[in-house]
XYZ file of C-alpha atoms in Angstrom:
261
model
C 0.000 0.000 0.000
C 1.471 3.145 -0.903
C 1.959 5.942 1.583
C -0.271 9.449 0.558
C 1.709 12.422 1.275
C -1.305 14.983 0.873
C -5.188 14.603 0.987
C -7.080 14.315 -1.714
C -8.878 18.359 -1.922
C -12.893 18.302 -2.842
C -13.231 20.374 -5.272
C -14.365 23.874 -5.218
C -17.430 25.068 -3.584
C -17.960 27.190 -6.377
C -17.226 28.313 -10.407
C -14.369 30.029 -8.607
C -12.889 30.276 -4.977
C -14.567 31.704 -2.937
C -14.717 32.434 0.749
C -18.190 32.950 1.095
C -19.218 29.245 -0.878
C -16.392 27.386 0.968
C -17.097 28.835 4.359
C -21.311 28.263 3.963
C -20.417 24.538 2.446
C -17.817 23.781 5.567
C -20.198 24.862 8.020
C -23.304 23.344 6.706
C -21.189 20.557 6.905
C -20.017 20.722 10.427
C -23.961 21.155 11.584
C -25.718 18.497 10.079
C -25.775 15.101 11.772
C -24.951 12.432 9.703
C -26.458 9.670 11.735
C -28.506 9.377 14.470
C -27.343 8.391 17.735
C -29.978 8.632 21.331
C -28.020 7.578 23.679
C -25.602 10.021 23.732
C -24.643 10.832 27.528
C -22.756 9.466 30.078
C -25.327 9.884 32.743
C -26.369 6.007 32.411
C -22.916 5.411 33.431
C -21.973 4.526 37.081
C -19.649 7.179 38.626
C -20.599 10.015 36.424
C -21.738 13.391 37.860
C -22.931 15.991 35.895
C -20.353 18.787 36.539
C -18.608 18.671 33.087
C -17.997 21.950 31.556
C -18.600 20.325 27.940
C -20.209 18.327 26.012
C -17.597 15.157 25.160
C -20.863 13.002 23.404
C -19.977 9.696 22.311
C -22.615 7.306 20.839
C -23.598 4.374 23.113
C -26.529 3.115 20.801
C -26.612 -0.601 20.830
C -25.377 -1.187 16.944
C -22.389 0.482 18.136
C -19.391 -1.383 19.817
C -18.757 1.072 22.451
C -21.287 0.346 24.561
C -20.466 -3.273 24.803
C -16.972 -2.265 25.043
C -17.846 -0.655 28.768
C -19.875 -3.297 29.702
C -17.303 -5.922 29.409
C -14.725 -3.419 30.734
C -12.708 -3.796 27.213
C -12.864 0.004 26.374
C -9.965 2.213 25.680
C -9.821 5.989 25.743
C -7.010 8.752 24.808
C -7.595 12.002 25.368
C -5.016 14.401 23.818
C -5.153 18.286 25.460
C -2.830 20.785 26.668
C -3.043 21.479 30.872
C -6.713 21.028 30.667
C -8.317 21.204 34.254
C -11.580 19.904 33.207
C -11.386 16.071 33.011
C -14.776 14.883 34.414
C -14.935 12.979 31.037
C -11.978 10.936 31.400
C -12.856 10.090 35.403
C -16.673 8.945 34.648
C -15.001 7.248 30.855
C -12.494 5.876 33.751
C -15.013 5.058 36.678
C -17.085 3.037 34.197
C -14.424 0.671 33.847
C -12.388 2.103 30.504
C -8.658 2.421 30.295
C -8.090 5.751 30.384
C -4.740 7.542 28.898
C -4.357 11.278 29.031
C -1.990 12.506 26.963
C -0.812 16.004 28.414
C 3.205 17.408 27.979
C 2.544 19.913 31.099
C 2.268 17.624 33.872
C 5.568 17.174 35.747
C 5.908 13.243 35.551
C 6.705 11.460 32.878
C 3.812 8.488 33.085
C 1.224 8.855 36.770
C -0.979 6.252 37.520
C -3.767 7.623 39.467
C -6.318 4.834 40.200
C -6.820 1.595 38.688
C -7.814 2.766 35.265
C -6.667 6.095 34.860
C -3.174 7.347 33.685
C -1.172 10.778 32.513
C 1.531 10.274 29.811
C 3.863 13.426 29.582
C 3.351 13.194 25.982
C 2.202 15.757 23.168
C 0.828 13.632 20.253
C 1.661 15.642 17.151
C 1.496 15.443 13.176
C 5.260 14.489 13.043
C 7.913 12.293 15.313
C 10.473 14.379 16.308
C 13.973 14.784 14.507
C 16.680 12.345 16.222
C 19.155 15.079 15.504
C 17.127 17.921 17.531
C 14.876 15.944 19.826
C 17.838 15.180 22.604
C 18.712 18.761 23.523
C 15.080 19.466 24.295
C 14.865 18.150 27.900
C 10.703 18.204 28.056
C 9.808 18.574 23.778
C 8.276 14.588 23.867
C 6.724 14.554 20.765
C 5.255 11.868 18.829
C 2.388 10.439 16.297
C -0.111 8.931 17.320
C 0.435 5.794 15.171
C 4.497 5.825 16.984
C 2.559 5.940 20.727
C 0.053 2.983 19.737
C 2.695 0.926 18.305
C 5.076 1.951 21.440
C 2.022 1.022 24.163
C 1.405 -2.132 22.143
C -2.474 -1.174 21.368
C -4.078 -2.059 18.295
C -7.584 0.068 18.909
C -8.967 2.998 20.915
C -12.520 3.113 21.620
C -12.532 6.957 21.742
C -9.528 9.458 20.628
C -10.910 12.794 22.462
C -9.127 15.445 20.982
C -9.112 19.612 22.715
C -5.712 20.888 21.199
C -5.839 24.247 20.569
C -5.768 24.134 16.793
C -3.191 21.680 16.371
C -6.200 19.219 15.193
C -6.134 20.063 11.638
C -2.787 18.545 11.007
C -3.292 16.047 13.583
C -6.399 14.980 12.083
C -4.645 14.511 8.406
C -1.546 12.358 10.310
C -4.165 9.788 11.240
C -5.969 9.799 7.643
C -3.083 9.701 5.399
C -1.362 6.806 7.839
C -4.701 5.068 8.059
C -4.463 5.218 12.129
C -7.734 6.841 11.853
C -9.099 3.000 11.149
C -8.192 1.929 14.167
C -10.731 3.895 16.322
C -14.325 3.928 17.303
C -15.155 7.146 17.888
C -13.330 10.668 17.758
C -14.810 13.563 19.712
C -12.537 16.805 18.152
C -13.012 20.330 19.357
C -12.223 22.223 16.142
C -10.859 26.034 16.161
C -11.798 27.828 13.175
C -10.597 31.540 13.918
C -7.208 30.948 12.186
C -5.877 28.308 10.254
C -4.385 26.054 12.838
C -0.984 25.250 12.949
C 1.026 24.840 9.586
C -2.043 25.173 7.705
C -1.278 27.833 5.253
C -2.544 29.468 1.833
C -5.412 32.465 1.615
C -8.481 31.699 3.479
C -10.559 29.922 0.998
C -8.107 27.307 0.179
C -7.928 26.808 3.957
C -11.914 26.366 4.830
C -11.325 24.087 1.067
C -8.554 22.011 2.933
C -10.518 21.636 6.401
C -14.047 20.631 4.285
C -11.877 18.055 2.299
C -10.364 16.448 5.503
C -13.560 15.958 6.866
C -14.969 13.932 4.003
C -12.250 12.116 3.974
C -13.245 10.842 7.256
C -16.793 10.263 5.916
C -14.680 7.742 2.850
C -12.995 5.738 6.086
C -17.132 5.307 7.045
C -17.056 8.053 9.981
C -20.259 9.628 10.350
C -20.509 12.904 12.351
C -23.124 12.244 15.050
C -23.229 15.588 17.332
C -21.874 19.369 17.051
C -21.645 21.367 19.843
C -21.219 24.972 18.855
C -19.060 26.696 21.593
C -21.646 29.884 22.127
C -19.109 30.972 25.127
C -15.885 31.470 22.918
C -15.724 34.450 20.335
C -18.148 34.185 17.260
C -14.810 34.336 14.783
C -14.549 32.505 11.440
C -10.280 33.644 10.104
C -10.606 36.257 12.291
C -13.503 37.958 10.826
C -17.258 38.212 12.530
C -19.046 36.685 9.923
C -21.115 33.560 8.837
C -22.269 33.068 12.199
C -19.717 31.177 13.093
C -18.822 29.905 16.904
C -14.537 30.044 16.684
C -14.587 26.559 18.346
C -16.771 23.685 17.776
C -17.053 19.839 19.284
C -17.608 17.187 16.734
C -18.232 13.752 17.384
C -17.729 10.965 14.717
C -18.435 7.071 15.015
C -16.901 4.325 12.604
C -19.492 2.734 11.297
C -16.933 -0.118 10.413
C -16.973 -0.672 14.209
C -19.884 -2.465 14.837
């Protein structure tokens, strides 16, 4: 199987780029459930109280394997963030019996164990491994892809890969598509930032709303199906740093693989 370098791009929303087509195409997108799902909170689950400043939905419909997954105490979570403080989530995803890794480069130990399900990694997962040459004179810069971690920890699926990294999910997101990593998890609950680019995401703005549409349905090709949006009313209403289209700056989107049944 041959290695992609680059995404395939959808093609333009209209005759000619435009910002206005792109950004009411992307965001149509991002707001329209592709699937059902009803059970969609964590409030059936033991240990869970109902102080979480977001909405982290996964599905736990029957025809999905998540649900069984808890039940039989098979389930595996990562959560990828940068010195979060709110991580109700991870304690009721961890209370309810799920292996639980946080992946966090700000706390001061390298791996903690806190409780029987529930540990921190001093880890940033990131679009690239780092460079042998640079990586050894940067005491605390642990960097790697996800793929390198899985591989490293010896797991061949996660159940749900929560992702709330400060625009770094763009790239991250494309890393697990074009290495087909993406196929080995359930569900993917991403808070997207959509006032700037995101990291290393470059070119005027309507090739960049282009480039964010087309990773998205590539994840619809690998049989994702977006299930819930949350739009972030608290954070500025920015869309590239202008106040138009409506637009929440930060979103919550939560995908299941249909594959995983």
């Amino acid at each position: 199987q041959t290695v992609r370098w680059r995404i395939e791009l959808q093609p333009w929303a209209s005759p000619t780029p435009s910002l206005n087509y792109e950004a009411s195409r992307f965001l149509k997108y991002i707001s329209t459930s592709q699937i059902s799902c009803e059970h969609m909170n964590l409030n059936s689950l033991k240990g869970y109280s109902e102080t979480t400043k977001k909405p982290w939905s996964v599905c736990l419909d029957e025809r999905f394997s998540l649900i069984h997954r808890i039940r039989s105490k098979q389930c595996r979570l990562y959560s990828l963030g940068l010195g979060n403080d709110d991580n109700q989530f991870e304690l009721s995803m961890a209370n309810s019996g799920c292996e639980v890794h946080r992946f966090d480069p700000s706390i001061k130990s390298a791996h903690i164990q806190e409780g029987r399900h529930l540990w921190y990694h001093r880890l940033s997962i990131d679009w690239r491994d780092p460079n042998p040459a640079i990586a050894p004179h940067k005491l605390h810069s642990n960097t790697k892809k996800l793929g390198t971690v899985l591989n490293e920890f010896g797991h061949q699926k996660i159940d749900v890969l929560k992702a709330d990294v400060e625009s770094a999910e763009w790239k991250i997101l494309e890393n697990l598509i074009l290495e087909d990593v993406v196929e080995q998890i359930g569900q993917l609950v991403f808070e997207v930032h959509i006032h700037w680019p995101g990291f290393e995401v470059s070119g005027n703005d309507s090739t960049v709303v282009r480039y964010w549409y087309s990773l998205l349905r590539e994840l619809e090709l690998k049989d994702f199906r977006l299930f819930h949006t949350y739009k972030d009313l608290s954070k500025p209403q920015m869309f590239l740093k202008k106040e138009a289209f409506n637009a929440s700056s930060c979103y919550t989107l939560s995908w299941v693989n249909t594959r995983w049944k």
